[in-house]
Short mmCIF file of C-alpha atoms and ligand atoms in Angstrom, two decimals:
data_model
loop_
_atom_site.label_atom_id
_atom_site.label_comp_id
_atom_site.label_asym_id
_atom_site.label_seq_id
_atom_site.Cartn_x
_atom_site.Cartn_y
_atom_site.Cartn_z
CA MET A 13 -26.67 -15.65 -19.73
CA ASN A 14 -24.45 -16.12 -16.68
CA GLN A 15 -25.28 -19.58 -15.28
CA ARG A 16 -23.87 -18.61 -11.87
CA LEU A 17 -26.44 -15.87 -11.30
CA ASN A 18 -28.41 -16.52 -8.07
CA PRO A 19 -27.11 -20.07 -7.59
CA PRO A 20 -28.91 -22.19 -4.96
CA MET A 21 -27.26 -21.99 -1.51
CA ILE A 22 -25.53 -25.21 -0.48
CA PRO A 23 -26.04 -26.20 3.18
CA PHE A 24 -22.79 -26.14 5.17
CA ILE A 25 -23.98 -29.19 7.14
CA ASP A 26 -27.11 -30.93 5.86
CA VAL A 27 -28.94 -32.23 8.94
CA ALA A 28 -32.16 -32.42 6.90
CA ALA A 29 -30.68 -34.94 4.41
CA GLN A 30 -29.90 -37.34 7.24
CA ARG A 31 -33.36 -36.75 8.66
CA ARG A 32 -34.85 -37.80 5.31
CA ARG A 33 -32.82 -41.02 5.38
CA LEU A 34 -33.67 -41.92 8.97
CA GLY A 35 -37.06 -40.25 9.33
CA GLY A 36 -39.27 -43.32 9.88
CA ALA A 37 -36.88 -45.11 12.25
CA ILE A 38 -36.37 -42.00 14.38
CA ASP A 39 -40.06 -41.18 14.50
CA ALA A 40 -40.74 -44.73 15.73
CA ALA A 41 -37.96 -44.53 18.33
CA VAL A 42 -39.28 -41.22 19.68
CA ALA A 43 -42.84 -42.61 19.71
CA ARG A 44 -41.65 -45.54 21.89
CA VAL A 45 -40.33 -43.09 24.48
CA LEU A 46 -43.51 -41.03 24.31
CA GLY A 47 -45.35 -44.30 24.92
CA HIS A 48 -43.52 -45.34 28.09
CA CYS A 49 -42.95 -41.78 29.41
CA GLN A 50 -39.63 -42.52 31.16
CA PHE A 51 -38.14 -39.28 29.93
CA MET A 52 -35.17 -39.21 32.32
CA LEU A 53 -32.70 -42.13 32.31
CA GLY A 54 -35.24 -44.41 30.62
CA PRO A 55 -34.25 -47.79 29.15
CA GLU A 56 -33.03 -46.19 25.89
CA VAL A 57 -30.27 -44.39 27.82
CA ASN A 58 -28.79 -47.62 29.19
CA ALA A 59 -29.14 -49.29 25.81
CA PHE A 60 -27.41 -46.44 24.00
CA GLU A 61 -24.59 -46.33 26.56
CA ALA A 62 -23.98 -50.05 26.02
CA GLU A 63 -24.05 -49.66 22.23
CA LEU A 64 -21.66 -46.71 22.28
CA ALA A 65 -19.27 -48.59 24.58
CA ALA A 66 -19.28 -51.54 22.17
CA PHE A 67 -18.78 -49.19 19.20
CA CYS A 68 -15.57 -47.74 20.61
CA GLY A 69 -14.38 -50.77 22.58
CA ALA A 70 -14.60 -49.09 26.00
CA LYS A 71 -15.89 -50.42 29.31
CA HIS A 72 -18.09 -47.50 30.44
CA VAL A 73 -20.10 -44.79 28.76
CA VAL A 74 -21.71 -42.21 31.02
CA THR A 75 -24.06 -39.99 29.01
CA CYS A 76 -24.86 -36.46 30.11
CA ALA A 77 -26.45 -33.20 28.98
CA SER A 78 -23.67 -31.81 26.73
CA GLY A 79 -20.10 -32.20 25.60
CA THR A 80 -19.16 -29.38 27.94
CA ASP A 81 -20.69 -31.21 30.91
CA ALA A 82 -18.90 -34.38 29.82
CA LEU A 83 -15.56 -32.60 30.25
CA VAL A 84 -16.69 -31.13 33.58
CA LEU A 85 -17.80 -34.54 34.88
CA ALA A 86 -14.42 -36.09 34.10
CA LEU A 87 -12.43 -33.25 35.70
CA ARG A 88 -14.70 -33.22 38.76
CA ALA A 89 -14.45 -37.01 39.08
CA LYS A 90 -10.68 -36.66 39.35
CA GLY A 91 -11.00 -33.92 41.96
CA ILE A 92 -9.34 -31.31 39.76
CA GLY A 93 -9.96 -27.79 41.04
CA ALA A 94 -8.39 -24.74 42.66
CA GLY A 95 -4.59 -24.69 42.59
CA ASP A 96 -4.42 -27.20 39.74
CA ALA A 97 -3.27 -26.55 36.18
CA VAL A 98 -4.74 -28.24 33.11
CA ILE A 99 -2.84 -28.07 29.83
CA CYS A 100 -4.94 -27.35 26.70
CA PRO A 101 -4.26 -26.43 23.10
CA SER A 102 -4.99 -22.77 22.32
CA PHE A 103 -6.40 -23.55 18.87
CA THR A 104 -9.71 -25.21 19.81
CA PHE A 105 -13.34 -24.48 20.67
CA CYS A 106 -13.64 -22.50 23.90
CA ALA A 107 -15.30 -25.33 25.86
CA THR A 108 -11.96 -27.18 26.10
CA ALA A 109 -10.59 -24.46 28.40
CA GLU A 110 -13.91 -23.20 29.74
CA VAL A 111 -14.43 -26.39 31.72
CA VAL A 112 -11.03 -26.01 33.38
CA VAL A 113 -12.06 -22.61 34.71
CA LEU A 114 -15.53 -23.90 35.63
CA VAL A 115 -14.01 -26.47 37.99
CA GLY A 116 -11.78 -23.79 39.53
CA ALA A 117 -8.49 -24.83 37.93
CA THR A 118 -6.18 -22.85 35.62
CA PRO A 119 -5.77 -23.58 31.91
CA ILE A 120 -2.24 -23.42 30.49
CA PHE A 121 -2.26 -22.97 26.75
CA ILE A 122 0.12 -24.76 24.42
CA ASP A 123 0.53 -24.81 20.66
CA VAL A 124 -0.75 -27.11 17.96
CA ASP A 125 0.92 -28.77 15.00
CA ALA A 126 0.53 -26.75 11.78
CA ALA A 127 -0.19 -29.79 9.61
CA THR A 128 -2.77 -31.59 11.79
CA PHE A 129 -4.16 -28.62 13.82
CA ASN A 130 -3.86 -30.90 16.87
CA ILE A 131 -2.01 -30.47 20.15
CA ASP A 132 1.76 -30.41 19.80
CA ALA A 133 2.75 -32.83 22.56
CA LYS A 134 6.24 -31.32 22.67
CA GLY A 135 4.75 -28.41 24.62
CA ILE A 136 3.35 -30.51 27.46
CA VAL A 137 6.48 -30.87 29.61
CA GLY A 138 7.30 -27.14 29.33
CA ALA A 139 3.72 -26.23 30.23
CA ALA A 140 3.87 -28.42 33.32
CA ALA A 141 7.11 -26.65 34.30
CA ALA A 142 5.49 -23.25 33.74
CA ALA A 143 2.57 -24.33 35.94
CA LYS A 144 4.91 -25.31 38.78
CA ARG A 145 6.78 -22.00 38.52
CA ALA A 146 3.42 -20.26 38.86
CA GLY A 147 2.72 -22.20 42.07
CA LEU A 148 0.18 -24.54 40.45
CA LEU A 149 0.05 -28.32 40.39
CA PRO A 150 -0.02 -29.68 36.83
CA LYS A 151 -2.78 -32.27 37.01
CA ALA A 152 -4.20 -32.94 33.53
CA VAL A 153 -3.91 -32.42 29.81
CA ILE A 154 -6.81 -32.17 27.37
CA PRO A 155 -5.80 -33.17 23.84
CA VAL A 156 -8.51 -32.31 21.29
CA ASP A 157 -9.25 -34.36 18.17
CA LEU A 158 -9.81 -31.18 16.23
CA PHE A 159 -11.97 -31.06 13.11
CA GLY A 160 -12.47 -34.82 13.46
CA LEU A 161 -8.83 -35.98 13.26
CA ALA A 162 -7.39 -38.08 16.08
CA ALA A 163 -4.63 -36.31 17.98
CA ASP A 164 -1.27 -38.04 18.40
CA HIS A 165 -2.30 -39.97 21.50
CA VAL A 166 0.98 -41.87 21.81
CA ALA A 167 2.98 -38.64 21.90
CA VAL A 168 0.53 -37.14 24.42
CA ALA A 169 0.73 -40.21 26.68
CA ASP A 170 4.54 -40.17 26.56
CA ALA A 171 4.73 -36.48 27.39
CA ALA A 172 2.15 -36.76 30.19
CA LYS A 173 3.95 -39.65 31.93
CA GLY A 174 6.63 -37.68 33.80
CA ASP A 175 4.12 -35.47 35.61
CA ASN A 176 1.56 -38.26 35.93
CA LEU A 177 -1.04 -36.11 34.18
CA PHE A 178 -4.65 -37.22 33.84
CA ILE A 179 -5.37 -37.36 30.09
CA LEU A 180 -8.86 -36.27 29.12
CA ASP A 181 -9.41 -36.64 25.38
CA ASP A 182 -11.80 -34.00 24.04
CA ALA A 183 -13.32 -36.00 21.19
CA ALA A 184 -16.33 -33.70 20.75
CA GLN A 185 -15.38 -33.31 17.10
CA GLY A 186 -13.49 -36.55 16.53
CA PHE A 187 -15.59 -39.31 18.06
CA GLY A 188 -15.68 -42.19 15.59
CA ALA A 189 -12.17 -41.49 14.26
CA THR A 190 -9.36 -43.97 14.74
CA PHE A 191 -5.81 -43.90 16.02
CA ASN A 192 -3.68 -46.97 15.22
CA ASN A 193 -6.89 -48.65 13.98
CA ARG A 194 -8.70 -48.20 17.30
CA ARG A 195 -11.67 -45.89 17.64
CA LEU A 196 -11.26 -42.93 19.98
CA GLY A 197 -12.68 -43.65 23.41
CA THR A 198 -9.90 -45.63 25.00
CA PHE A 199 -6.96 -43.23 24.65
CA GLY A 200 -5.98 -41.44 27.80
CA HIS A 201 -7.92 -41.98 31.02
CA ALA A 202 -11.27 -40.62 29.85
CA THR A 203 -12.77 -39.35 26.61
CA ALA A 204 -15.50 -36.75 26.33
CA THR A 205 -17.76 -36.32 23.33
CA SER A 206 -20.64 -34.08 22.26
CA PHE A 207 -23.90 -34.94 20.51
CA PHE A 208 -24.59 -31.33 19.49
CA PRO A 209 -26.62 -31.58 16.24
CA ALA A 210 -23.78 -30.41 13.97
CA LYS A 211 -21.32 -32.98 15.31
CA PRO A 212 -20.58 -36.10 13.25
CA LEU A 213 -22.71 -38.12 15.71
CA GLY A 214 -25.26 -35.53 16.78
CA CYS A 215 -28.71 -35.71 18.33
CA TYR A 216 -31.66 -33.33 18.04
CA GLY A 217 -30.63 -31.05 20.89
CA ASP A 218 -27.82 -31.02 23.45
CA GLY A 219 -26.13 -34.18 24.65
CA GLY A 220 -22.76 -35.61 25.56
CA ALA A 221 -20.94 -38.59 27.03
CA VAL A 222 -17.81 -39.51 28.93
CA ILE A 223 -16.12 -42.78 28.07
CA THR A 224 -13.68 -44.56 30.35
CA ASP A 225 -12.30 -47.97 31.22
CA ASP A 226 -11.91 -46.96 34.85
CA ASP A 227 -14.67 -48.34 37.11
CA ALA A 228 -14.17 -45.84 39.95
CA THR A 229 -14.20 -42.79 37.63
CA ALA A 230 -17.35 -44.07 35.90
CA ASP A 231 -19.11 -44.59 39.26
CA ILE A 232 -18.27 -41.08 40.42
CA MET A 233 -19.44 -39.55 37.13
CA ARG A 234 -22.78 -41.43 37.36
CA SER A 235 -23.20 -39.97 40.84
CA LEU A 236 -22.13 -36.46 39.74
CA ARG A 237 -24.62 -36.31 36.87
CA MET A 238 -27.43 -36.96 39.39
CA HIS A 239 -26.68 -34.22 41.96
CA GLY A 240 -23.96 -36.32 43.58
CA GLN A 241 -26.28 -39.11 44.59
CA GLY A 242 -25.16 -42.04 46.74
CA SER A 243 -27.19 -45.18 47.32
CA ASP A 244 -30.32 -43.43 46.02
CA ARG A 245 -31.26 -39.99 44.78
CA TYR A 246 -32.05 -38.65 48.25
CA ASP A 247 -28.66 -39.75 49.58
CA ASN A 248 -26.27 -36.96 48.53
CA VAL A 249 -22.62 -37.89 48.96
CA ARG A 250 -20.99 -35.14 46.87
CA ILE A 251 -21.86 -31.87 45.16
CA GLY A 252 -22.99 -32.76 41.67
CA LEU A 253 -25.03 -31.33 38.84
CA ALA A 254 -28.18 -32.10 36.87
CA SER A 255 -26.70 -33.48 33.67
CA ARG A 256 -28.50 -36.34 32.02
CA LEU A 257 -29.00 -37.23 28.36
CA ASP A 258 -32.77 -37.10 27.68
CA THR A 259 -34.26 -40.51 26.93
CA ILE A 260 -35.65 -39.16 23.64
CA GLN A 261 -32.14 -38.09 22.57
CA ALA A 262 -30.74 -41.53 23.48
CA ALA A 263 -33.46 -43.16 21.34
CA ILE A 264 -32.54 -40.88 18.43
CA LEU A 265 -28.82 -41.53 18.86
CA THR A 266 -29.33 -45.30 18.82
CA GLU A 267 -30.83 -44.99 15.34
CA LYS A 268 -28.09 -42.63 14.20
CA LEU A 269 -25.33 -44.88 15.53
CA LYS A 270 -26.53 -47.66 13.19
CA ILE A 271 -25.59 -45.60 10.13
CA PHE A 272 -22.62 -43.77 11.66
CA PRO A 273 -19.90 -45.99 10.11
CA ASP A 274 -21.50 -45.57 6.70
CA GLU A 275 -21.68 -41.81 7.19
CA ILE A 276 -18.03 -41.68 8.27
CA ALA A 277 -17.07 -43.50 5.05
CA SER A 278 -19.11 -41.01 2.99
CA ARG A 279 -17.49 -38.04 4.70
CA ASP A 280 -14.09 -39.56 4.02
CA ARG A 281 -14.92 -39.91 0.32
CA VAL A 282 -15.90 -36.23 0.16
CA ALA A 283 -12.67 -35.22 1.92
CA ARG A 284 -10.52 -37.32 -0.41
CA ARG A 285 -12.15 -35.80 -3.50
CA TYR A 286 -11.68 -32.29 -2.12
CA SER A 287 -8.04 -32.96 -1.32
CA GLU A 288 -7.26 -34.54 -4.70
CA ALA A 289 -8.79 -31.59 -6.53
CA LEU A 290 -7.48 -28.76 -4.38
CA SER A 291 -4.04 -29.69 -3.08
CA ASP A 292 -2.29 -27.68 -5.82
CA VAL A 293 -4.06 -24.42 -4.88
CA VAL A 294 -4.49 -24.55 -1.08
CA THR A 295 -2.98 -26.42 1.86
CA THR A 296 -5.37 -29.34 2.27
CA PRO A 297 -5.75 -31.13 5.63
CA SER A 298 -3.24 -33.86 6.34
CA VAL A 299 -4.10 -37.21 7.90
CA PRO A 300 -0.94 -38.87 9.25
CA ALA A 301 -0.43 -42.61 8.81
CA GLY A 302 -2.26 -44.62 11.46
CA MET A 303 -4.94 -41.97 12.01
CA SER A 304 -8.33 -41.26 10.53
CA SER A 305 -10.73 -38.34 10.64
CA VAL A 306 -14.50 -38.18 10.83
CA TRP A 307 -14.26 -34.77 9.14
CA ALA A 308 -16.29 -32.69 11.54
CA GLN A 309 -14.81 -29.93 9.39
CA TYR A 310 -12.91 -29.95 6.13
CA THR A 311 -10.46 -27.12 6.78
CA ILE A 312 -8.01 -25.73 4.27
CA ARG A 313 -5.34 -23.07 4.70
CA VAL A 314 -4.89 -20.10 2.41
CA ALA A 315 -2.62 -17.09 2.61
CA PRO A 316 -4.15 -14.57 5.08
CA GLY A 317 -4.53 -11.92 2.38
CA LYS A 318 -6.60 -14.29 0.23
CA ARG A 319 -8.97 -15.76 2.82
CA ASP A 320 -11.60 -13.02 2.91
CA ALA A 321 -11.69 -12.78 -0.87
CA LEU A 322 -12.17 -16.56 -1.10
CA ALA A 323 -15.07 -16.49 1.38
CA ILE A 324 -16.73 -13.62 -0.50
CA ALA A 325 -16.28 -15.30 -3.90
CA LEU A 326 -17.72 -18.59 -2.63
CA LYS A 327 -20.65 -16.88 -0.97
CA ALA A 328 -21.47 -15.17 -4.26
CA GLU A 329 -21.68 -18.64 -5.80
CA GLY A 330 -24.00 -19.92 -3.06
CA ILE A 331 -21.26 -21.74 -1.13
CA PRO A 332 -21.04 -21.08 2.61
CA THR A 333 -17.73 -21.23 4.47
CA ALA A 334 -16.84 -20.93 8.15
CA ILE A 335 -13.75 -19.93 10.07
CA TYR A 336 -12.90 -22.22 12.94
CA TYR A 337 -11.30 -20.50 14.81
CA PRO A 338 -10.64 -16.84 14.07
CA ILE A 339 -9.16 -16.07 17.52
CA PRO A 340 -7.09 -18.61 19.46
CA LEU A 341 -8.05 -18.99 23.10
CA HIS A 342 -4.94 -17.30 24.51
CA ARG A 343 -6.11 -14.07 22.78
CA GLN A 344 -9.77 -14.25 23.82
CA GLN A 345 -10.94 -11.68 26.35
CA ALA A 346 -12.10 -14.41 28.73
CA TYR A 347 -8.85 -16.40 28.57
CA LYS A 348 -5.98 -14.04 27.76
CA HIS A 349 -4.86 -13.69 31.36
CA TYR A 350 -4.13 -17.43 31.69
CA PRO A 351 -0.56 -18.66 31.19
CA VAL A 352 0.97 -19.91 27.98
CA GLY A 353 3.45 -22.82 28.06
CA ASP A 354 7.18 -22.33 27.49
CA GLY A 355 7.13 -23.05 23.75
CA GLY A 356 4.66 -20.25 22.97
CA VAL A 357 1.63 -20.48 20.68
CA ALA A 358 2.87 -19.02 17.38
CA VAL A 359 1.29 -21.75 15.23
CA SER A 360 -2.15 -21.17 16.79
CA ASP A 361 -1.81 -17.48 15.95
CA ARG A 362 -0.84 -18.24 12.38
CA LEU A 363 -3.61 -20.79 11.79
CA ALA A 364 -6.27 -18.40 13.07
CA GLY A 365 -5.41 -16.13 10.13
CA GLU A 366 -5.30 -18.85 7.48
CA VAL A 367 -7.98 -21.49 8.08
CA ILE A 368 -11.30 -21.69 6.28
CA SER A 369 -13.71 -24.63 6.26
CA LEU A 370 -15.74 -25.85 3.28
CA PRO A 371 -19.17 -27.52 3.37
CA MET A 372 -18.86 -31.07 4.70
CA HIS A 373 -21.43 -33.74 5.43
CA ALA A 374 -22.20 -37.32 4.48
CA TYR A 375 -24.83 -36.37 1.90
CA LEU A 376 -22.75 -34.00 -0.23
CA ASP A 377 -23.13 -35.50 -3.72
CA GLU A 378 -20.39 -35.43 -6.36
CA PRO A 379 -21.96 -32.73 -8.57
CA THR A 380 -22.16 -30.45 -5.52
CA GLN A 381 -18.59 -31.30 -4.52
CA ASP A 382 -17.51 -30.45 -8.07
CA ARG A 383 -19.35 -27.14 -7.89
CA ILE A 384 -17.49 -26.27 -4.67
CA ILE A 385 -14.13 -27.41 -6.04
CA ALA A 386 -14.58 -25.41 -9.25
CA ALA A 387 -15.56 -22.30 -7.30
CA VAL A 388 -12.53 -22.54 -4.99
CA ARG A 389 -10.22 -22.97 -7.96
CA ARG A 390 -11.85 -20.06 -9.82
CA ALA A 391 -11.40 -17.83 -6.79
CA LEU A 392 -7.75 -18.71 -6.23
CA VAL A 393 -6.30 -19.40 -9.67
CA SER A 394 -6.60 -16.23 -11.67
C1 PLP B 408 -13.70 -29.34 20.85
C2 PLP B 408 -15.01 -29.19 21.55
N1 PLP B 408 -15.07 -29.44 22.87
C3 PLP B 408 -16.22 -29.35 23.56
C4 PLP B 408 -17.40 -28.99 22.94
C5 PLP B 408 -18.63 -28.81 23.77
O1 PLP B 408 -19.70 -29.59 23.36
P1 PLP B 408 -21.21 -29.10 23.64
O2 PLP B 408 -21.53 -28.03 22.64
O3 PLP B 408 -22.02 -30.34 23.41
O4 PLP B 408 -21.28 -28.64 25.04
C6 PLP B 408 -17.40 -28.74 21.56
C7 PLP B 408 -18.65 -28.40 20.88
O5 PLP B 408 -18.84 -27.56 20.08
C8 PLP B 408 -16.17 -28.83 20.85
O6 PLP B 408 -16.10 -28.59 19.54
#
């Protein structure tokens, strides 16, 4: 009998496994909030902000309602808006560029590096020049730590210097990763992250944070997240938004942060095993020296003609896959009329046709990893 008939479906991300590990502690943390009823900006929010700041070695953490809002808060705090250009990679989740448009500025798309999937800093100067030619002021760049891997923050900082660009690190996928042995959070002028449940450090709903060492930026973002409040909430000194992290989510995140380093190590072990077993049949993700990944995704590259067949074969064996991202932003209906930097975006186009992500989470045991590895090899080596 065929043993692979109706195999059990593997979860792509197993939020329930983590819930089983942390169940009691999280239930108790939520019960404490239900007990004191300070659901907005309660004591757990301040405590979590302090813990997160200590975790990444930064001075300020300003939590908010989502990773998207975190990016908006940082751009708004710097006064970026109409007439300004913000340079973004094209191969990323839409929120990276969406926030630029939301604040009234113009995104300029540049390419990524084929090996790391991260922003190719060589495109930054040309994109700033293209912005000026279009009558825009180049004001900021948003490197993304895509799939969990730190971007090359030294190269970005060097390239951003000439035009004095504000560097906003989009660490929604990479928070917890390191660059030159320092956790993300202090590269660039501000770092945004997301606590969406599927993220490496996720909560049980929406949530986000902006991290910065700059006192003035942090003060403005605290005001912005509370409708632009001044000395108190009925003193409105600027136009803001309603963007707070719920106290219950902060209480949950505090418990999750305690096991985050252990979970990062587990994810790294899974990624290493995948890479050792698959590097002869697919292009496995590369982690340059001095960087680490939290493996928000484990993304391989296969020849475009083989990708669909691989996904179908794995699905038949109960193994889900995902394609992040099938269409780069410069080709999306909502973004295709925005400019592309001088170097073009050919790598983003190519990657969109080749990438495919395998199941990845901290609770993926070795027998399950082996099942995935064997299925990928069976599908590709015939
Ligand atoms: C790179 C990137 N930036 C920003 C965001 C936005 O985060 P959120 O979903 O919390 O608004 C995400 C989330 O999916 C993301 O992957």
